Coordinates of C-alpha atoms and ligand atoms in Angstrom, one line a residue:
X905 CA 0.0 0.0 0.0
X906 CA 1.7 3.1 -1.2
X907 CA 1.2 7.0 -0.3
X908 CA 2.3 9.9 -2.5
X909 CA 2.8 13.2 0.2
X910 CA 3.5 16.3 -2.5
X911 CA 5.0 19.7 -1.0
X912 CA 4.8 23.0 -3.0
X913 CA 7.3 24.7 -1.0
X914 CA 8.3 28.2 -1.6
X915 CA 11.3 27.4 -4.1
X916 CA 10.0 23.8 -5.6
X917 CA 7.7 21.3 -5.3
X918 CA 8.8 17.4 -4.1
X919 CA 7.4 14.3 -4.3
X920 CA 8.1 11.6 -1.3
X921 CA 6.3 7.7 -1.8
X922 CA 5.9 6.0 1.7
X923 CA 4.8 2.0 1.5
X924 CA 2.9 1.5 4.6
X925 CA 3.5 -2.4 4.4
X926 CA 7.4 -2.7 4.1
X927 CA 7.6 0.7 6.4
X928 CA 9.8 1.7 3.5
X929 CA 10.5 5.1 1.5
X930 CA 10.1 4.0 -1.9
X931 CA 10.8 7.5 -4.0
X932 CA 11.7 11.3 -3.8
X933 CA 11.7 13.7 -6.0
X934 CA 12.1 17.4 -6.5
X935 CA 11.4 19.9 -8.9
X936 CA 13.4 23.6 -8.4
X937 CA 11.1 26.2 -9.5
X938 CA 14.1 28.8 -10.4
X939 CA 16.6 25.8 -11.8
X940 CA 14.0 23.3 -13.6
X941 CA 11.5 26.1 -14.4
X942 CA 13.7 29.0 -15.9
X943 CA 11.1 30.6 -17.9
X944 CA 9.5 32.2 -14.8
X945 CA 12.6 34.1 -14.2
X946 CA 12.3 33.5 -10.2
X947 CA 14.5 33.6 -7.8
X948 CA 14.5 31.2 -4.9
X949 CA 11.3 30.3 -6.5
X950 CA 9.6 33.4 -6.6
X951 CA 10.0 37.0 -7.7
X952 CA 10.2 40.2 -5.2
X953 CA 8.1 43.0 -6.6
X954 CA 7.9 46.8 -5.7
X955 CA 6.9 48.1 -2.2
X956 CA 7.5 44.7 -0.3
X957 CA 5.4 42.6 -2.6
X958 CA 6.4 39.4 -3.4
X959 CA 4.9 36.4 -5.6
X960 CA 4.8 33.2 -7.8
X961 CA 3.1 31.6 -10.4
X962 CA 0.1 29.4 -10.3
X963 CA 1.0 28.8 -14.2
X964 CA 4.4 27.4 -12.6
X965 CA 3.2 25.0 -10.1
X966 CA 1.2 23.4 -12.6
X967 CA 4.0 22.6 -15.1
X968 CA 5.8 21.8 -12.0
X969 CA 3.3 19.4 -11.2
X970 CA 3.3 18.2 -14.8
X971 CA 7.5 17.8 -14.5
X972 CA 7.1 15.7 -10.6
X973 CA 4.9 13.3 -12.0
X974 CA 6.7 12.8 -15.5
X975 CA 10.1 12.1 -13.1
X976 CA 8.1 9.5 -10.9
X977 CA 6.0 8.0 -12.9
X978 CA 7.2 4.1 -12.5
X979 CA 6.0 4.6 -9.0
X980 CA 3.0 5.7 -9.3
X981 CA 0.5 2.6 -10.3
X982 CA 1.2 1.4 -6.7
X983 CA -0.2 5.1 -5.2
X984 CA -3.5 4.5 -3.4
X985 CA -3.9 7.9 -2.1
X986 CA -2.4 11.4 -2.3
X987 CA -2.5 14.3 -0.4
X988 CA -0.6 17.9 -0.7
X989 CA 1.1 20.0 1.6
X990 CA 1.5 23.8 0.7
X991 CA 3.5 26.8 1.5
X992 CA 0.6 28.6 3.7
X993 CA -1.5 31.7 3.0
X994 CA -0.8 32.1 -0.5
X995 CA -4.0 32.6 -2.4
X996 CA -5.2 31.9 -6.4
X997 CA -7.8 33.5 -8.8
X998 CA -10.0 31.7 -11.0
X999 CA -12.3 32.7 -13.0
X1000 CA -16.0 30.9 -14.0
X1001 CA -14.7 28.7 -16.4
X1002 CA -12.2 26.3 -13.5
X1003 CA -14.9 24.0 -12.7
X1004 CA -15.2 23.2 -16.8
X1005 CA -11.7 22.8 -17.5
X1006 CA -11.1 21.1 -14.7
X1007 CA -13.1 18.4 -16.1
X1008 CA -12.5 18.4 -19.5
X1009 CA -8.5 18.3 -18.8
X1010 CA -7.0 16.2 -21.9
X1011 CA -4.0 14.0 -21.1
X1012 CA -2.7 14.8 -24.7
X1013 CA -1.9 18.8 -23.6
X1014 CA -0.7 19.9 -20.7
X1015 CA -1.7 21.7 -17.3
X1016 CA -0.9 25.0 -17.8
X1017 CA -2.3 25.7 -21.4
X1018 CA -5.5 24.0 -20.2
X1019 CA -6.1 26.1 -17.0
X1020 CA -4.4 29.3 -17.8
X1021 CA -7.3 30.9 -18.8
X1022 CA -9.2 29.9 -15.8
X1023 CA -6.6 32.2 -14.0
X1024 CA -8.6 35.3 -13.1
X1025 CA -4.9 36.6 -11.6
X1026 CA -1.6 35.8 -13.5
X1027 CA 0.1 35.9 -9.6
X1028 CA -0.1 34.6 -6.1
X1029 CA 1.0 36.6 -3.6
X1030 CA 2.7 34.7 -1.3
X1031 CA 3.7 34.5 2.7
X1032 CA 6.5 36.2 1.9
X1033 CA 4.7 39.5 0.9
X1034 CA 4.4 42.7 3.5
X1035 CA 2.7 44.9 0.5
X1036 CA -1.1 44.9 3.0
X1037 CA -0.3 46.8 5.7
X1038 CA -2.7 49.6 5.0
X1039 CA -5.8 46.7 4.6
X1040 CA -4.7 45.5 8.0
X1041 CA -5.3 48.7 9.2
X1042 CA -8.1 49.2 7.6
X1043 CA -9.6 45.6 8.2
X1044 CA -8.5 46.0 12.1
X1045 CA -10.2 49.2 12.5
X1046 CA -14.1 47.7 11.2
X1047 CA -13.2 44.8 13.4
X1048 CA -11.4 45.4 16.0
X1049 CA -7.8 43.5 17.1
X1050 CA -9.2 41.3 19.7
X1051 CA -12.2 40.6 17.9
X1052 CA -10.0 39.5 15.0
X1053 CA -7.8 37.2 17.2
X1054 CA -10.2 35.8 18.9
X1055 CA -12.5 34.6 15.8
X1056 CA -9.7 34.0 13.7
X1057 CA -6.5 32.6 16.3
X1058 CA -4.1 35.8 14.6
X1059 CA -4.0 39.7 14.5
X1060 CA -4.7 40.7 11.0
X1061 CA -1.3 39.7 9.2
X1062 CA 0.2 41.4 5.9
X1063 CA 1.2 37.8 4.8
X1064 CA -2.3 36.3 5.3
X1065 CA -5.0 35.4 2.5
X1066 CA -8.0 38.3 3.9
X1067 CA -5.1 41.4 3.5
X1068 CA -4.4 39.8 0.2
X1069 CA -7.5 39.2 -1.0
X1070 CA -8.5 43.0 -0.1
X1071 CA -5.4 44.6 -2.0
X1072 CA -6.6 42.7 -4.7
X1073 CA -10.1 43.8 -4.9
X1074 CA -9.3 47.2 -4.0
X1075 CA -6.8 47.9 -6.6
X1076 CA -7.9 44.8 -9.8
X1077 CA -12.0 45.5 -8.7
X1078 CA -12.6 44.4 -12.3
X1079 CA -10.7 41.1 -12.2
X1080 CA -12.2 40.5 -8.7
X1081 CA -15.4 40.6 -9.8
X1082 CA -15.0 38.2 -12.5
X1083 CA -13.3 36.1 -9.7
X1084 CA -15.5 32.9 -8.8
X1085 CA -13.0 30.9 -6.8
X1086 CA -10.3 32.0 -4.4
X1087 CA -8.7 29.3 -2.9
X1088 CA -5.3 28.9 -1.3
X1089 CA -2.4 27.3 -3.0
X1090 CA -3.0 23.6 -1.0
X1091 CA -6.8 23.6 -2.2
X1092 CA -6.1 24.6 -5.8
X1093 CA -3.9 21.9 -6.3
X1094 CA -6.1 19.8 -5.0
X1095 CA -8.7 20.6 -7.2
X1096 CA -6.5 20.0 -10.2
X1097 CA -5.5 16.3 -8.7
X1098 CA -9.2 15.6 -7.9
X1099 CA -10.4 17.0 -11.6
X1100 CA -12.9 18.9 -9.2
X1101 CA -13.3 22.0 -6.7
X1102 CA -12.1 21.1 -3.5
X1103 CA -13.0 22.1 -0.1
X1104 CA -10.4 24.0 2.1
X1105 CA -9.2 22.2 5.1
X1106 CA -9.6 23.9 8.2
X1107 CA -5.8 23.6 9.4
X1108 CA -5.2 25.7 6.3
X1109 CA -8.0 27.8 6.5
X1110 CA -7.6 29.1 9.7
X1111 CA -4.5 30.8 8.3
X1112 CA -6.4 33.4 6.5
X1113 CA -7.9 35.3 8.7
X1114 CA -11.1 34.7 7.6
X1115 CA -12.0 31.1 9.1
X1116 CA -13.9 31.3 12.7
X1117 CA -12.1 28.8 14.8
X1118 CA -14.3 27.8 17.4
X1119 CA -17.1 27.0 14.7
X1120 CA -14.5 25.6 11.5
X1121 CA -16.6 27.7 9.3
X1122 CA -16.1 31.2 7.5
X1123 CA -17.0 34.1 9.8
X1124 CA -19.6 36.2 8.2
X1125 CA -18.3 39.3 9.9
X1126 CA -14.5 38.7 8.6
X1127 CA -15.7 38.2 5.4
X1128 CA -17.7 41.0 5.3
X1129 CA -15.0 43.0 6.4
X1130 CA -12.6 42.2 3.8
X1131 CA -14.0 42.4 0.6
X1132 CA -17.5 42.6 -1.3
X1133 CA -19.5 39.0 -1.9
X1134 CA -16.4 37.2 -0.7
X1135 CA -18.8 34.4 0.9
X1136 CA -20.1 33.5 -3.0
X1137 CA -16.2 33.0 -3.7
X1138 CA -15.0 31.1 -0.8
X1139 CA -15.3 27.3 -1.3
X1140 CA -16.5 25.0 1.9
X1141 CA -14.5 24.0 4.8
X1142 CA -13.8 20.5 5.4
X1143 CA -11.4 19.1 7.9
X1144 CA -8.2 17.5 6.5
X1145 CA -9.1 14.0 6.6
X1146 CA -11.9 14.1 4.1
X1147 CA -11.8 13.0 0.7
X1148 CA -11.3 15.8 -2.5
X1149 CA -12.4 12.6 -4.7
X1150 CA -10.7 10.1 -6.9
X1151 CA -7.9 11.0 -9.0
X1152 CA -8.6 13.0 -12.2
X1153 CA -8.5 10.7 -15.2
X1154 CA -5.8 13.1 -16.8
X1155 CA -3.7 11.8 -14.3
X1156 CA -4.8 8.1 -14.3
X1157 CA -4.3 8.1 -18.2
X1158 CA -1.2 10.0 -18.5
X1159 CA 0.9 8.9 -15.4
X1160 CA -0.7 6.1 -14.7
X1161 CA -2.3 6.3 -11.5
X1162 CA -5.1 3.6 -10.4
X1163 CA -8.2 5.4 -11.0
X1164 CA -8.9 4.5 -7.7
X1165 CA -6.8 6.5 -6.3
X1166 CA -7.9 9.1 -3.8
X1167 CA -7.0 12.3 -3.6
X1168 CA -7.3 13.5 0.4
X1169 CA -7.7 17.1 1.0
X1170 CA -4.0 19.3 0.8
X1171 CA -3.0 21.6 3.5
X1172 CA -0.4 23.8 4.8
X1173 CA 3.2 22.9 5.3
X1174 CA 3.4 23.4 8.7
X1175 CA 0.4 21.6 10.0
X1176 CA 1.6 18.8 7.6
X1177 CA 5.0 19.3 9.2
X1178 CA 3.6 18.8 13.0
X1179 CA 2.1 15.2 11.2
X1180 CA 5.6 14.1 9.8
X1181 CA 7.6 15.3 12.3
X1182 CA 5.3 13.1 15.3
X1183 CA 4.3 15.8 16.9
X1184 CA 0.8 16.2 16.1
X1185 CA 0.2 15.8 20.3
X1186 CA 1.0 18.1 23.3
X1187 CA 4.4 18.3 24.5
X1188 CA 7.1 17.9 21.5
X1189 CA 8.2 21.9 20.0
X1190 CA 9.1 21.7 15.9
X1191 CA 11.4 24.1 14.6
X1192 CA 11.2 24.2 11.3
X1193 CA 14.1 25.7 9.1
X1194 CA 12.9 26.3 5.7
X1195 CA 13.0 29.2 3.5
X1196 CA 11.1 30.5 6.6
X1197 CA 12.0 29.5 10.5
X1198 CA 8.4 28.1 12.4
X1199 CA 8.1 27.3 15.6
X1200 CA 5.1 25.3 16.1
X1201 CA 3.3 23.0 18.9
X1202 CA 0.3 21.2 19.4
X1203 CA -1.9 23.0 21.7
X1204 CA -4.6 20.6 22.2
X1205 CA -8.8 21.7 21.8
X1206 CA -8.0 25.4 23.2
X1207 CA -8.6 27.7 19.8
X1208 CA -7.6 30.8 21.4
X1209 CA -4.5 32.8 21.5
X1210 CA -5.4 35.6 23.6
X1211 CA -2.5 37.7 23.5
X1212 CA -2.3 37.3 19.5
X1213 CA 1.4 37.1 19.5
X1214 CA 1.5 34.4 17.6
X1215 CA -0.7 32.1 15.3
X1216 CA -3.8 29.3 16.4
X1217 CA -3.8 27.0 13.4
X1218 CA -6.1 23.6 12.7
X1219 CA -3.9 20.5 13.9
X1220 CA -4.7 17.9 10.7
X1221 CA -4.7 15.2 13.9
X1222 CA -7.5 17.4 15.4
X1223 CA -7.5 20.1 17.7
X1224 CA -4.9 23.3 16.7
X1225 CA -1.6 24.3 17.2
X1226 CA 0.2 27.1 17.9
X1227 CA 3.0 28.5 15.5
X1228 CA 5.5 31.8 15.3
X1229 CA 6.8 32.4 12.2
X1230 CA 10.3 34.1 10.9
X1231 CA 11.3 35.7 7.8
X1232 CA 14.9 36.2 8.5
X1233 CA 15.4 31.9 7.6
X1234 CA 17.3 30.1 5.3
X1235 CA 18.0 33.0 2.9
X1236 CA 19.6 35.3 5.7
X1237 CA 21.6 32.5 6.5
X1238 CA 22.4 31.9 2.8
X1239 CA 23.1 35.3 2.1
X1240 CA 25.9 35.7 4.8
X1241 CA 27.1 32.0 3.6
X1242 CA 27.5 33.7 0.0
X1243 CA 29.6 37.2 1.4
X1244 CA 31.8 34.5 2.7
X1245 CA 32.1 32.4 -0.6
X1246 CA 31.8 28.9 1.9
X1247 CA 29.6 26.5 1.3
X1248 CA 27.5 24.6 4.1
X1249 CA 29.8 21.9 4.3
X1250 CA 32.5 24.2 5.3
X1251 CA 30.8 26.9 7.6
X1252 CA 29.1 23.7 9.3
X1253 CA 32.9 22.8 10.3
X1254 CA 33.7 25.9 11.6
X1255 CA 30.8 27.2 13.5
X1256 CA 31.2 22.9 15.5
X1257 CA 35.0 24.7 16.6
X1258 CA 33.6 28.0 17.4
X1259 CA 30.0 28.2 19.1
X1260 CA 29.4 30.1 21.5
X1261 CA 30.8 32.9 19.3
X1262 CA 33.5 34.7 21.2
X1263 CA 32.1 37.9 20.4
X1264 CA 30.9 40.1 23.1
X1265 CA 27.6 41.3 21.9
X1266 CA 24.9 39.4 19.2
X1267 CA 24.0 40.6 16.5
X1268 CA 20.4 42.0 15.5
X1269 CA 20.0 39.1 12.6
X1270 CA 17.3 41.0 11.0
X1271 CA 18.5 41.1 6.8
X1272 CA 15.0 41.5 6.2
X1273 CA 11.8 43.3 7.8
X1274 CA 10.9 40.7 10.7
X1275 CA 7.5 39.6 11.8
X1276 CA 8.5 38.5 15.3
X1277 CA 9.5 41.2 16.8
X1278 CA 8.4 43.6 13.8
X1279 CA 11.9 45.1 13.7
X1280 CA 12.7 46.5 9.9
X1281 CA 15.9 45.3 8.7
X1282 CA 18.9 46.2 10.9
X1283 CA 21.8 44.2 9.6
X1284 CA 23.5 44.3 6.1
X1285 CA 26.0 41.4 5.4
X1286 CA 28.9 44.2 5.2
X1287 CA 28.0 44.7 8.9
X1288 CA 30.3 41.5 9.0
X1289 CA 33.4 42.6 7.6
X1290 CA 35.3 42.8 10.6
X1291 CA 34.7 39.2 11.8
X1292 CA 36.2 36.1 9.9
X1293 CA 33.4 32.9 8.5
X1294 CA 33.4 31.3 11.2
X1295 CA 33.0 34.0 13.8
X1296 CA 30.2 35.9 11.0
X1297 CA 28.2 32.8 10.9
X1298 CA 28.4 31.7 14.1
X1299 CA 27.5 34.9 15.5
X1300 CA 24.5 35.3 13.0
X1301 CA 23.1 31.7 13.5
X1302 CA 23.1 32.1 17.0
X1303 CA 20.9 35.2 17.2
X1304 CA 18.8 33.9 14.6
X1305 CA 17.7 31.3 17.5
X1306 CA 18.1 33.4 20.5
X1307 CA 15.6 36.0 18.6
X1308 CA 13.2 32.6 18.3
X1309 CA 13.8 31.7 21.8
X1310 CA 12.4 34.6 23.1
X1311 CA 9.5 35.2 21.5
X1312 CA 8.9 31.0 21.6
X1313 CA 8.9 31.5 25.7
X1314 CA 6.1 33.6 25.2
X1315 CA 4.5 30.7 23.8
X1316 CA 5.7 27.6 25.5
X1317 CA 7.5 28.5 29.0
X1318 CA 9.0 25.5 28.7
X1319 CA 10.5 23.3 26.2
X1320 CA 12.0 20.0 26.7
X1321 CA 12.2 18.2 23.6
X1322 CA 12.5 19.9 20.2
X1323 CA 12.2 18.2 16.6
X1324 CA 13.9 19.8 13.7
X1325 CA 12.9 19.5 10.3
X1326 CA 13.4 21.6 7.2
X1327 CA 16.5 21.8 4.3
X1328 CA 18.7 23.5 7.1
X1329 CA 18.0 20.4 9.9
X1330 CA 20.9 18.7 8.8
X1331 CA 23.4 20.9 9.9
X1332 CA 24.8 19.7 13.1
X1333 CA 26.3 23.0 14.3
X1334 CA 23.1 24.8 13.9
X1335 CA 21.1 21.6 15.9
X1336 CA 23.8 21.7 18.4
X1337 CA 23.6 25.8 19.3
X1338 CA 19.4 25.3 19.4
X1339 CA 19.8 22.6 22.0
X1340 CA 22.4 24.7 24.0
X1341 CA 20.6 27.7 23.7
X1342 CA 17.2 26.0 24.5
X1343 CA 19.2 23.4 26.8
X1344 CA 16.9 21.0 25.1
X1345 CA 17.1 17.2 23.6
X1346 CA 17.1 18.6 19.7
X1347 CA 16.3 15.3 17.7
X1348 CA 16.2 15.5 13.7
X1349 CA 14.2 14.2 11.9
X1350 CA 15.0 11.2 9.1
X1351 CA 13.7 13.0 6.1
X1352 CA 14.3 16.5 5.9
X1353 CA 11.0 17.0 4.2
X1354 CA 8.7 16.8 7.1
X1355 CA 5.9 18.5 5.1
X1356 CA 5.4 15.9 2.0
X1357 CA 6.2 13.3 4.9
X1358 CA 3.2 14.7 7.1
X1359 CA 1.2 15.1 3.4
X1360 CA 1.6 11.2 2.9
X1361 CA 1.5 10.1 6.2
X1362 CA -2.6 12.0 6.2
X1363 CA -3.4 10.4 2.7
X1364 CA -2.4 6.6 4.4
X1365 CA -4.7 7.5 7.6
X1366 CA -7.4 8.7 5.9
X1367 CA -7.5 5.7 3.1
X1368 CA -6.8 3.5 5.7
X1369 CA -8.6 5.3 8.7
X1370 CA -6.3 3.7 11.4
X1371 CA -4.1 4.7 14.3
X1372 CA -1.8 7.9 14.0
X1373 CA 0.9 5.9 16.0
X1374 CA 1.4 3.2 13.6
X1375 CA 2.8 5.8 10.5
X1376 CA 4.5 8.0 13.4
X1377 CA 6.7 4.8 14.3
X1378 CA 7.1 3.5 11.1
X1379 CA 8.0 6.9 9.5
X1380 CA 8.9 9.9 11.6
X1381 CA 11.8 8.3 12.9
X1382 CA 14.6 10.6 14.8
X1383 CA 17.7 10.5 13.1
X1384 CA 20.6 13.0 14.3
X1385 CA 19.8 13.6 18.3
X1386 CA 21.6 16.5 20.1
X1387 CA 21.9 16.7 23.8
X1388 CA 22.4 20.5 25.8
X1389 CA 25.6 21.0 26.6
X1390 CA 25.5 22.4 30.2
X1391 CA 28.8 24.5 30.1
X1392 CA 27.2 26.7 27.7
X1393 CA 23.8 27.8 29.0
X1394 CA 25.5 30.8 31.3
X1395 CA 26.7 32.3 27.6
X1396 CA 23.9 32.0 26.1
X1397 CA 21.7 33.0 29.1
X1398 CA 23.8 36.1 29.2
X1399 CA 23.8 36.9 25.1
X1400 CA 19.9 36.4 25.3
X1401 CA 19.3 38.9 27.8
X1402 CA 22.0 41.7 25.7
X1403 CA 19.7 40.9 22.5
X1404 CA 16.6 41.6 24.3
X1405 CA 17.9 45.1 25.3
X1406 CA 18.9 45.5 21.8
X1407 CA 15.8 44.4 20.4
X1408 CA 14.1 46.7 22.8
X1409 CA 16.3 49.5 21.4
X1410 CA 15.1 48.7 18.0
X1411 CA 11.7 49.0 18.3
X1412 CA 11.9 52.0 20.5
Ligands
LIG1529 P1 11.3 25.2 1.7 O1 10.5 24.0 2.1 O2 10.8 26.5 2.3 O3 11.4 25.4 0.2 P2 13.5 23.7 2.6 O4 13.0 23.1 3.8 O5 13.7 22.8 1.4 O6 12.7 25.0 2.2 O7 15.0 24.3 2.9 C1 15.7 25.0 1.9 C2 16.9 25.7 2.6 O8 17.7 24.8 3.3 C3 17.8 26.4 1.5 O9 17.4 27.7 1.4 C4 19.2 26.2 2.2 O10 19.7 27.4 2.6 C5 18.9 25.4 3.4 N1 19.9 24.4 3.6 C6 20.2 23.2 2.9 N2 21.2 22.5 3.4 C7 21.7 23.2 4.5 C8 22.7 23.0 5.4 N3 23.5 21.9 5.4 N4 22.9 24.0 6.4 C9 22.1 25.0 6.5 N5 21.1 25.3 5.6 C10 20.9 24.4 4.6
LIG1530 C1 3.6 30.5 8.3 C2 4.2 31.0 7.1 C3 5.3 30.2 6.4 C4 4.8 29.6 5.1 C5 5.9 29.2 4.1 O1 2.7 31.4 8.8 O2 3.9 32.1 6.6 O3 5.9 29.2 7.2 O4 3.9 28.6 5.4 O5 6.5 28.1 4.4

């Protein structure tokens, strides 16, 4: 019995086939948006616009999808179900005609030049894009901020689908109008799998601002607040378990799926992540170190988030979870790792010889606006000039997780055992300064994909309907493990308290 788990990431989208009888991985596969899919022109899988906004292609994630499936193709007679994990709150625009050429798709042509007309929006905004802070305002002030985090489990959020979905009306009213679906990016493709329109799940969904959380259904006062008849656009709710349908016969025909195969509803990449990585109950913290840094927990059946500093989102295993997020990820680190010409290999080395970094002060490791704390960008990579690689990185990296300590205390007083996932979890140095800084167990994860892990692992429960524990033993297993290295917690201690008082200074 095999599972296919997909995960449209910021800069590609991967396959990863489980077989649930021989506990056995049985294929992997990725497609890079900027290297496979140069026509886009991306970078890092996306394009940065003017006045902080940022977005991809819907066009490109289909012929990406078209690509993933080409490249696996022996495997996938065996699938019996498939479910999607997608970078969050990024939202696409179709137009009347979807549901039509959805079902008409011919295996003979391809995705794109069958559903680009469907497109009422060439783009997608995506998470990464700050361009809404004038319709948070304005959302906020018809609302209200409590009111708002206490429907919704956030504070309106530049990043999320309502702020996105209000620019867009407010400045393309004409192609809003002729809008008939929004959904977000994990529902789309969904729909295109399933050859139908597919609900939203609700883990997803209630990262939109838009979704009431204590009644899984759209809040007619949020919508109302965002945008005109934006309840005639939305598409249901459904929780993540439920069935989209059976596989689209363009896909049984031309990559030879069963027709049986069932396509389970998609969601976000960090709820799927808190499936793969085994932490889908109470009492294990995920970091996740992808293009963006989470910090995530199950927070059992209590939707509410009172003091908004963070995110409630739908746990796919039921109840929610809890979840900070960080722009100033993978691509701060990688643009330091560039100014120093090293690859990861190498910088890996030398940050094991030098953490703690023998400097006397952190660094604010802010290279781009933040979102927690909301400090604009403080630090330039020439800021490093006077400090060596080693020293640099080390001296960056650390920050980066003393910033996410602090703000993850506000969320979880107390963390004893942290999972890493995400393409930066196999670094050693950095797994070894979270546990000392945490002084935390830090275990890693086998596959550094949590996400299309967590994506497969929901497709195999729901087709099979059985216990969660039996794909967390057989899958999420720990590879890497770190213990807290006692000697340095007084250093850390001590460099957390001197970033506070400069993050304090910052947002003064
Ligand atoms: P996403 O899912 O957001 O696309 P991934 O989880 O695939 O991102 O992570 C991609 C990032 O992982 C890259 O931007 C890269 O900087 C980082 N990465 C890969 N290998 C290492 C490593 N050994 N050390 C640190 N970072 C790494
Ligand atoms: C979470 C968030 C990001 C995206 C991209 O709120 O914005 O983690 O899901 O991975």
């Amino acid at each position: 019995m095999s599972y296919l788990g997909l995960d449209l990431s910021s800069q590609s989208l991967s396959g990863l086939i489980i077989d649930e009888t021989t506990s056995s991985f049985v294929a992997e596969h990725t497609i890079n948006f900027t290297k496979d899919l140069p026509e886009y022109k991306t970078e890092n899988g996306f394009v940065r616009g003017e006045n902080l906004q940022v977005h991809s292609y819907p066009a490109m994630f289909l012929d990406a999808l078209d690509l993933l499936l080409e490249a696996m193709r022996a495997h996938l007679p065996e699938v019996q179900a498939v479910s999607l994990s997608a970078q969050q709150h990024a939202s696409v625009y179709l137009n009347e005609g979807f549901e039509q050429a959805l079902k008409s798709l011919n295996p003979n042509q391809n995705l794109k030049s069958q559903l680009f007309s469907s497109l009422s929006r060439e783009i997608t905004p995506i998470w990464m894009d700050h361009s809404t802070t004038t319709e948070c305002e304005e959302m906020t002030q018809k609302v209200g901020e409590q009111n708002v985090i206490e429907r919704s489990g956030s504070p309106y959020c530049e990043r999320f689908t309502a702020a996105q979905i209000r620019k867009f009306y407010k400045t393309e009213s004409e192609n809003y109008d002729q809008t008939q679906h929004i959904h977000l990016v994990s529902s789309f493709m969904t729909s295109v799998l399933a050859g139908q329109n597919s609900s939203i799940d609700t883990s997803d969904g209630a990262g939109m601002n838009l979704m009431n959380l204590g009644t899984s259904q759209w809040d007619p006062e949020l919508l109302e607040a965002c945008a005109p008849n934006l309840a005639t656009k939305m598409p249901s709710l459904a929780p993540a378990s439920a069935t989209a349908g059976k596989i689209s016969t363009y896909f049984s025909e031309k990559y030879g799926f069963s027709k049986n195969c069932d396509v389970i509803l998609g969601s976000g990449d960090n709820p799927n992540s808190l499936i793969g990585c085994g932490a889908a109950e109470s009492g294990t913290a995920v970091i996740s170190l992808g293009t963006s840094d989470t910090f995530f927990s199950a927070n059992g059946s209590n939707p509410i988030d009172t003091k908004g500093l963070g995110h409630v989102f739908g746990n796919p295993a039921g109840g929610f979870m809890s979840l900070i997020c960080f722009r100033n990820g993978s691509l701060s680190r990688e643009e330091l790792l560039a100014h120093y010409g090293l690859d990861w290999q190498s910088a890996e080395e030398q940050m094991l010889k030098t953490a703690p970094c023998p400097i006397e002060e952190p660094i604010l490791p802010y290279l781009v606006d933040e979102v927690v704390p909301p400090v604009k960008t403080t630090t330039q990579v020439s800021d490093f000039k006077d400090m060596d690689s080693a020293k640099g990185m080390t001296a960056l990296i650390e920050s980066q997780f003393l910033s996410l300590q602090l703000q993850a205390r506000q969320h979880l007083p107390e963390v004893k055992l942290i999972r890493l996932t995400g393409g930066a979890s196999r670094n050693k140095a950095i797994a070894q300064i979270i546990s000392d800084i945490f002084q935390a167990k830090v275990e890693c994860i086998q596959v550094s994909n949590s996400a299309a892990l967590g994506a497969a692992m929901r497709a195999g429960n729901a087709h099979r309907k059985n216990d969660w524990s039996t794909w967390v033993s057989a899958f999420s297993q720990v590879g890497l493990s770190f213990e807290p290295n006692a000697s340095n917690a007084q250093a850390y201690a001590q460099k957390s308290e001197q970033l506070q008082r400069l993050i304090q200074k910052a947002l003064a």
